[in-house]
mmCIF file of C-alpha atoms in Angstrom:
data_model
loop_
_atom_site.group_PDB
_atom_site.id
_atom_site.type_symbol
_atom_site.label_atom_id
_atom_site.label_comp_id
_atom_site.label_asym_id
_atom_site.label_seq_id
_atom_site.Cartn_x
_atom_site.Cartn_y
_atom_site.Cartn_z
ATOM 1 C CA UNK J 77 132.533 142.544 124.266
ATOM 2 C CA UNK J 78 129.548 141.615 122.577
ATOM 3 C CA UNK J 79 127.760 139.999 126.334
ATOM 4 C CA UNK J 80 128.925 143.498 127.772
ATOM 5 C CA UNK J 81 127.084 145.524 125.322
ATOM 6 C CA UNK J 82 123.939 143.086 126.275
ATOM 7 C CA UNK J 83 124.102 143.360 129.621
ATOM 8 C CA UNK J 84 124.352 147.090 129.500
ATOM 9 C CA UNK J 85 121.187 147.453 126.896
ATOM 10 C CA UNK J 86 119.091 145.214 129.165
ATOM 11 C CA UNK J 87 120.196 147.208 132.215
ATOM 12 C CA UNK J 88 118.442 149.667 130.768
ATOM 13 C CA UNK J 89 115.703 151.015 133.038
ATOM 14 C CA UNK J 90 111.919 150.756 131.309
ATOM 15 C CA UNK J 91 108.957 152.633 132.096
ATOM 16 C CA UNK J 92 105.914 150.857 131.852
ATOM 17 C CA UNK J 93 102.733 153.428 133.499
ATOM 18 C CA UNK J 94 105.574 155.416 135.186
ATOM 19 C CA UNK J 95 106.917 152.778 136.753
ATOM 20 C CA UNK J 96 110.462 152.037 136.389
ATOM 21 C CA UNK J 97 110.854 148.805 136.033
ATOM 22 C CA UNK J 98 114.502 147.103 135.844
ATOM 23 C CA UNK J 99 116.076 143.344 134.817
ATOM 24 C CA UNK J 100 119.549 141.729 134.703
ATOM 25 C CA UNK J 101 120.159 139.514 132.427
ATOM 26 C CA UNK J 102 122.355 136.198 133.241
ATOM 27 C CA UNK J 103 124.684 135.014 130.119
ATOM 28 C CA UNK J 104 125.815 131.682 129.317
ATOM 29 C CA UNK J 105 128.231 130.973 126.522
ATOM 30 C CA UNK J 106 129.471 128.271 125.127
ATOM 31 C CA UNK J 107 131.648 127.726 121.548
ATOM 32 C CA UNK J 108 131.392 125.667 118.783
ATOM 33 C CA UNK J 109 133.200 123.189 117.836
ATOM 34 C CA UNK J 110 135.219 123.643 121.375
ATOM 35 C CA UNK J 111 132.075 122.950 123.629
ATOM 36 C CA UNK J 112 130.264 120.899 121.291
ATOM 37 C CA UNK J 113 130.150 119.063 117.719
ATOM 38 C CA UNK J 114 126.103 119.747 117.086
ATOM 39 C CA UNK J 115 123.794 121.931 118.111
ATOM 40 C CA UNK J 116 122.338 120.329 120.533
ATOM 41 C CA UNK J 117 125.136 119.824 123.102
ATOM 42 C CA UNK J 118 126.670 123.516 122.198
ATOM 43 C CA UNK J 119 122.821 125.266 123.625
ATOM 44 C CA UNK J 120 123.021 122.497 126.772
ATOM 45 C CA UNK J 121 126.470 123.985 127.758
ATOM 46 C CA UNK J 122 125.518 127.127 127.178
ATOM 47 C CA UNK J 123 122.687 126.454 129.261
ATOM 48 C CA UNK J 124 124.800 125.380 132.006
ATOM 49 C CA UNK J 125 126.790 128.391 131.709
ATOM 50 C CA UNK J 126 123.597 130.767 132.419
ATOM 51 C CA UNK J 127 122.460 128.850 135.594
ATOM 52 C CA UNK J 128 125.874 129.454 136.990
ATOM 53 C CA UNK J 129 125.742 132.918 135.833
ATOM 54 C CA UNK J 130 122.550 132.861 137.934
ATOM 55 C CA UNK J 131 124.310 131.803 141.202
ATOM 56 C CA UNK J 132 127.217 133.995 140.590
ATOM 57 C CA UNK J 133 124.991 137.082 141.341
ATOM 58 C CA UNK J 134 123.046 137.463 137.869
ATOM 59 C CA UNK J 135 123.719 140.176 135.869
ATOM 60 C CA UNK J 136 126.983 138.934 134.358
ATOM 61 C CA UNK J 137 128.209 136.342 131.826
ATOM 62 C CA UNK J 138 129.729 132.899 132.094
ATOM 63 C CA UNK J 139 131.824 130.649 129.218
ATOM 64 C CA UNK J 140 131.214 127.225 129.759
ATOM 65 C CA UNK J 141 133.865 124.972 131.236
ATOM 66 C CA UNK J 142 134.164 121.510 131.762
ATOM 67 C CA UNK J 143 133.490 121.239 135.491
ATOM 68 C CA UNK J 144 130.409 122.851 135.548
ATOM 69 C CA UNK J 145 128.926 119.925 134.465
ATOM 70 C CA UNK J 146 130.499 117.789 136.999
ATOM 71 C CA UNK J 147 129.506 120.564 139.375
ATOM 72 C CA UNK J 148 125.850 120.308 138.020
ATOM 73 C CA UNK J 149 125.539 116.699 137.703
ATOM 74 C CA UNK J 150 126.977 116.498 141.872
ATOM 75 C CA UNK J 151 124.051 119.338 142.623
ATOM 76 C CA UNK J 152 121.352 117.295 140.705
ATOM 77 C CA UNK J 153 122.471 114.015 142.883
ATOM 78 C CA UNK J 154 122.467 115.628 145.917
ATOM 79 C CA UNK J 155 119.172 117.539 144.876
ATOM 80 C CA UNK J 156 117.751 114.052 144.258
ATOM 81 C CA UNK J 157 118.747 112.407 147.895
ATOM 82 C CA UNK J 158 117.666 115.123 149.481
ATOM 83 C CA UNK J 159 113.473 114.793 147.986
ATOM 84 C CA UNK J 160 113.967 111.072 149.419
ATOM 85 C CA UNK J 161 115.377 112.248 152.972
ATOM 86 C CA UNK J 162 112.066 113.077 154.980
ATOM 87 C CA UNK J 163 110.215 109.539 153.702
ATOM 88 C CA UNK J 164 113.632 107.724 154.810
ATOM 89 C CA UNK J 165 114.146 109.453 157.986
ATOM 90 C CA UNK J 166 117.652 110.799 157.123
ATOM 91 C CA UNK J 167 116.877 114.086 158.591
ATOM 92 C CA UNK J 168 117.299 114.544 162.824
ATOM 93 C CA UNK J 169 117.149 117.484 164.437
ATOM 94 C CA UNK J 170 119.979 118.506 167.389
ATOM 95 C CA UNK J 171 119.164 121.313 169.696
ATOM 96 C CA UNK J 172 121.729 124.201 171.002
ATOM 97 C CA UNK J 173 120.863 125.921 174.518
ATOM 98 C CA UNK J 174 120.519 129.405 174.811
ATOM 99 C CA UNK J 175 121.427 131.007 178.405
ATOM 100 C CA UNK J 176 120.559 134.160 180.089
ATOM 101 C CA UNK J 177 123.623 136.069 181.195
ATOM 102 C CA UNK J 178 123.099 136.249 184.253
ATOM 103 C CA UNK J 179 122.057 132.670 184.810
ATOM 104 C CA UNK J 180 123.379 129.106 184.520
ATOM 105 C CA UNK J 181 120.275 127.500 183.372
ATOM 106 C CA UNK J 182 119.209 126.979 179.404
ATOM 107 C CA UNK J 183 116.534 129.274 179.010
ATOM 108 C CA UNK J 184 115.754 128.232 175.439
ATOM 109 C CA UNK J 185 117.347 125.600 172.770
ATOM 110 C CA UNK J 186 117.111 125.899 168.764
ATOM 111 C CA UNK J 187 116.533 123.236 166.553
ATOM 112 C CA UNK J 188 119.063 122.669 163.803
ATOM 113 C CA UNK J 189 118.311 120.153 161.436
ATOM 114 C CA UNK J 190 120.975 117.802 160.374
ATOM 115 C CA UNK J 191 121.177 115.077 157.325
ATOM 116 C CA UNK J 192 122.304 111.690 158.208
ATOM 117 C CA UNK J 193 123.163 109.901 154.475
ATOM 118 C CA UNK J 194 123.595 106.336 155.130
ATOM 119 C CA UNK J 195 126.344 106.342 152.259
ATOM 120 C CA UNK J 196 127.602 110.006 152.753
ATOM 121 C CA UNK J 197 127.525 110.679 155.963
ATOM 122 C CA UNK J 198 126.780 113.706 157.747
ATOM 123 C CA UNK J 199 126.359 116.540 154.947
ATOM 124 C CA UNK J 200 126.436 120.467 156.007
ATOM 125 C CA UNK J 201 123.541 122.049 155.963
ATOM 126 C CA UNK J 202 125.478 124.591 153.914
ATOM 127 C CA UNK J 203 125.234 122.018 151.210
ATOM 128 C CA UNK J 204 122.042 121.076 150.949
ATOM 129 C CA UNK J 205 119.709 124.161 153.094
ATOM 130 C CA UNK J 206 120.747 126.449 149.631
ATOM 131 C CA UNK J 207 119.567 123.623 147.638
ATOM 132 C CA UNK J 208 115.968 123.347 149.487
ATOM 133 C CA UNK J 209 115.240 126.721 149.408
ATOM 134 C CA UNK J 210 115.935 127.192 145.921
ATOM 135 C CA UNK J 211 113.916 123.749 144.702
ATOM 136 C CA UNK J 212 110.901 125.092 147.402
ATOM 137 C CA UNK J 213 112.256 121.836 149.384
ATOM 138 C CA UNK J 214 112.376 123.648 152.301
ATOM 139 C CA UNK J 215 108.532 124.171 152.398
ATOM 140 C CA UNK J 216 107.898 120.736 153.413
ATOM 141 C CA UNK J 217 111.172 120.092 155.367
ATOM 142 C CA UNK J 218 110.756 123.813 157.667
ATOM 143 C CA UNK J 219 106.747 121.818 158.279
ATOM 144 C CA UNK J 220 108.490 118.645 159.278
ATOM 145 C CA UNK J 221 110.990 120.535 161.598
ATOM 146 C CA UNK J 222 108.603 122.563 162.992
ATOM 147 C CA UNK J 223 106.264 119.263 164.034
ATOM 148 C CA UNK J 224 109.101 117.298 164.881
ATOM 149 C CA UNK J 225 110.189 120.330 167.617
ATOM 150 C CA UNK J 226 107.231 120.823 169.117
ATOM 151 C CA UNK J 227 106.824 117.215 169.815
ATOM 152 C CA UNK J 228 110.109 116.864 171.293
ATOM 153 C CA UNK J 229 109.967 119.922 173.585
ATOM 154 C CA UNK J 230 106.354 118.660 174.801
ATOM 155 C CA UNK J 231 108.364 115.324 175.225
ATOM 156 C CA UNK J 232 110.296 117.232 177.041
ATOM 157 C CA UNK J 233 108.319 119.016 179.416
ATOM 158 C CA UNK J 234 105.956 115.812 180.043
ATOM 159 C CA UNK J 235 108.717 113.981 181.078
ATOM 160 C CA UNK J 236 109.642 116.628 183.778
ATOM 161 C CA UNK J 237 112.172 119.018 182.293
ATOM 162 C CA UNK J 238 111.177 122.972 183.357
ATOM 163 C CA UNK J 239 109.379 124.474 180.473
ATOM 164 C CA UNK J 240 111.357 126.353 177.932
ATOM 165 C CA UNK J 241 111.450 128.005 174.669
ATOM 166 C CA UNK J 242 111.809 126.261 171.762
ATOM 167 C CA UNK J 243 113.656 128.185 168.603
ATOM 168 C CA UNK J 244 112.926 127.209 165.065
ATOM 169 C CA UNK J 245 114.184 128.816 161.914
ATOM 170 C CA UNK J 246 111.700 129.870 159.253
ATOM 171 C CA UNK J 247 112.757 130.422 155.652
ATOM 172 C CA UNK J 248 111.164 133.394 153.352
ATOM 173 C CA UNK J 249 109.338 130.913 151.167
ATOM 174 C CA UNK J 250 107.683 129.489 154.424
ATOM 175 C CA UNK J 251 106.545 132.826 155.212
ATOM 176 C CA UNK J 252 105.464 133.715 151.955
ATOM 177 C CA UNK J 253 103.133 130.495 152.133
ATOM 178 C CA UNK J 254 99.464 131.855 152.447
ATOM 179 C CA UNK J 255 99.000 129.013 154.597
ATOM 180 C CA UNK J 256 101.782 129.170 157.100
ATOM 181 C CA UNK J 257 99.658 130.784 160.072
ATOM 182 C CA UNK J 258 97.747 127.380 160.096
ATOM 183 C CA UNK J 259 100.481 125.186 159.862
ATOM 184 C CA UNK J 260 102.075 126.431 162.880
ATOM 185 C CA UNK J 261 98.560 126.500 164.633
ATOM 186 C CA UNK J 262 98.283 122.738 163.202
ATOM 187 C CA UNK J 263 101.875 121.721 164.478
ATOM 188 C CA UNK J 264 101.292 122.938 167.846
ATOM 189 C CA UNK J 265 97.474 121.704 168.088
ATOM 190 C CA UNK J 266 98.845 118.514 167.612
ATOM 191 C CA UNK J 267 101.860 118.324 169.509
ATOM 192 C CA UNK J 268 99.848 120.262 172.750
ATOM 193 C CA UNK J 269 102.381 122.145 172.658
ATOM 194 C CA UNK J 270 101.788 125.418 174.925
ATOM 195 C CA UNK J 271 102.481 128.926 172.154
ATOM 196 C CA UNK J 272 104.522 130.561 174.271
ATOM 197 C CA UNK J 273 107.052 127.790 174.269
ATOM 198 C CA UNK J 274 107.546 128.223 170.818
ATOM 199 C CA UNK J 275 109.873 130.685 168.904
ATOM 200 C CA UNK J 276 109.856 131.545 165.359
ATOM 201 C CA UNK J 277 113.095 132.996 163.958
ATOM 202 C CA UNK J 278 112.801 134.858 160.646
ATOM 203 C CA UNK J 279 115.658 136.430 158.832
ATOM 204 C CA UNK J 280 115.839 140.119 158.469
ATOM 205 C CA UNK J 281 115.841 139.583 154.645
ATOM 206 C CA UNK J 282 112.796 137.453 154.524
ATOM 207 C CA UNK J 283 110.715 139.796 156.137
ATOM 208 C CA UNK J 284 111.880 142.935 154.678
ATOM 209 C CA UNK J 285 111.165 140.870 151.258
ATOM 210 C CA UNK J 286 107.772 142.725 151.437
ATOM 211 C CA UNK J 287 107.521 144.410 154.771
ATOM 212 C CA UNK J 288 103.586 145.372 155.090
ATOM 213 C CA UNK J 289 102.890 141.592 154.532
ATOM 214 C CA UNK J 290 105.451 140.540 157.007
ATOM 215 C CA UNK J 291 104.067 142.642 159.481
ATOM 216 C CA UNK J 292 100.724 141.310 159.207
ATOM 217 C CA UNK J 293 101.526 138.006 159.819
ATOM 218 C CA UNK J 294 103.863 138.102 162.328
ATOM 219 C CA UNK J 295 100.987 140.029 164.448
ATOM 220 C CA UNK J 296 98.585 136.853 163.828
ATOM 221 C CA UNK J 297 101.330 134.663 164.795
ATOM 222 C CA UNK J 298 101.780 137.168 168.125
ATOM 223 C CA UNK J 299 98.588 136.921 168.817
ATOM 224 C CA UNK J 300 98.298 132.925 168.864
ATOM 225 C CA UNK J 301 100.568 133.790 171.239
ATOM 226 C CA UNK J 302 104.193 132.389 169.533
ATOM 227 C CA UNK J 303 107.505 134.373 170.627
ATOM 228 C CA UNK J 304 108.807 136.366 167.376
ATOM 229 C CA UNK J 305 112.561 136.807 166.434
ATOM 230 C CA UNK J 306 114.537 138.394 163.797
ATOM 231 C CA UNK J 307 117.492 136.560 163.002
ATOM 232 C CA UNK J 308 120.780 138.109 160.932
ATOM 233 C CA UNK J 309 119.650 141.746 162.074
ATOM 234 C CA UNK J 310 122.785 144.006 160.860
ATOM 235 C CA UNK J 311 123.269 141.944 157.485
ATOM 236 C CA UNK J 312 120.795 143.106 155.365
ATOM 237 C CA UNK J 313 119.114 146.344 153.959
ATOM 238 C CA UNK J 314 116.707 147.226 157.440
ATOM 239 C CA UNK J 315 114.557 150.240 158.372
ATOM 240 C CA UNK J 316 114.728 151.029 161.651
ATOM 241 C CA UNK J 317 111.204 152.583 160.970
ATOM 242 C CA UNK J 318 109.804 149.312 159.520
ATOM 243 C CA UNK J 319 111.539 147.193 162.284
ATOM 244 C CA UNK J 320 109.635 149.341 165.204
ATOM 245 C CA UNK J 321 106.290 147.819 163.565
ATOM 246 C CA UNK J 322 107.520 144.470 163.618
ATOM 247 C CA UNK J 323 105.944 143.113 166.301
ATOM 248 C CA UNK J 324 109.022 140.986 167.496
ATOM 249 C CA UNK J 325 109.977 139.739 171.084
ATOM 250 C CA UNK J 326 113.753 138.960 170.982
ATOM 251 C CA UNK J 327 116.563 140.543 168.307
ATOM 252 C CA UNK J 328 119.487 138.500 166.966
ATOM 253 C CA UNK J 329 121.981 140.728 166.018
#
């Protein structure tokens, strides 16, 4: 009763230079002596309880159990592995074909990436993508796929194979990096790698994040000549309006 009654005061709109500004708060309990014999370990559960608060949604309230501990400890592990992955070369990427309708021959592949864990095995990027995008992982992993793809599909084309697009998905913290523009001019500077072989797939959701911004720099990458995508169109929040400025070459719905 008492969490209710929070989350309801702190849902509270505020008005701050008429703006109307909002929050949700994310509530972790935990109860003495049940969850803890001193203070100490009573705040660390409740602690817990609040982060999975967090990833059930926000805005809602969590008693501590037993197994979110385990569940925390397994995230931390795998959180852990995954920083050593790129220096080990654990990380591959495999490549799907896309085909014209019409036609039998790939016009296109996309690059998935893939962990290889010498003890664990393959692990789903279901597992651990969610995990690098919430750590910021993903900034440095998205530059080593993007490198890594370019290479190959110049590898490619050297040794012979017709030319063809190569598809690479971008997260929204990539895109929100001032410095992503250069990193895909670096990564295909150094891989010779002609622009209009490469194709940059961006979630609806990452650019409608902050669409004037989006728009901006998927026009610089259009001009360095790169083929533009929007990925997950139908799943999200879109404008139609907003989507017409976009300045995109192929639409994954």
């Amino acid at each position: 009763i008492v969490a209710g009654k929070i989350i309801g005061a702190l849902s509270t709109p505020v008005v701050v230079d008429k703006h109307e500004l909002h929050t949700t708060p994310s509530i972790g309990i935990s109860i003495f002596p049940t969850d803890g014999s001193d203070g100490d370990t009573v705040l660390k559960n409740a602690d817990t309880a609040m982060y999975h608060a967090k990833s059930a949604g926000r805005n809602n309230y969590q008693f501590y159990a037993e197994d979110m501990n385990l569940a925390t400890t397994a995230r931390l592990g795998l959180e852990n592995k995954l920083r050593q992955a790129i220096a080990r070369n654990e990380l591959t990427l495999v490549y799907q074909p896309q085909f014209d309708a019409t036609g039998t021959r790939p016009t296109g592949v996309e690059a998935l990436l893939r962990w290889q864990h010498p003890v664990e095995g393959m692990i789903p990027p279901d597992r651990f993508i969610p995990i690098a995008e919430e750590t910021g992982l993903i900034v440095p992993i998205g530059e080593w796929v993007l490198q890594n793809a370019c290479r190959e599909m110049r590898n490619w084309v050297d040794s012979g194979l017709a030319p063809m697009r190569m598809a690479i998905n971008v997260s929204a913290r990539q895109l929100r990096r001032r410095d992503f523009c250069e990193m895909v001019a670096g990564a295909l500077a150094e891989s010779g790698l002609a622009p209009e072989l490469l194709e940059l797939e961006i979630t609806e959701s990452a650019v409608m994040e902050n669409p004037e911004e989006a728009v901006a720099i998927l026009q610089l990458l259009g001009r360095m000549g790169v083929t533009l995508a929007i990925d997950d169109f139908g799943t999200g929040y879109s404008s139609l309006a907003y989507l017409k400025l976009f300045p995109i070459d192929h639409l994954k719905i």
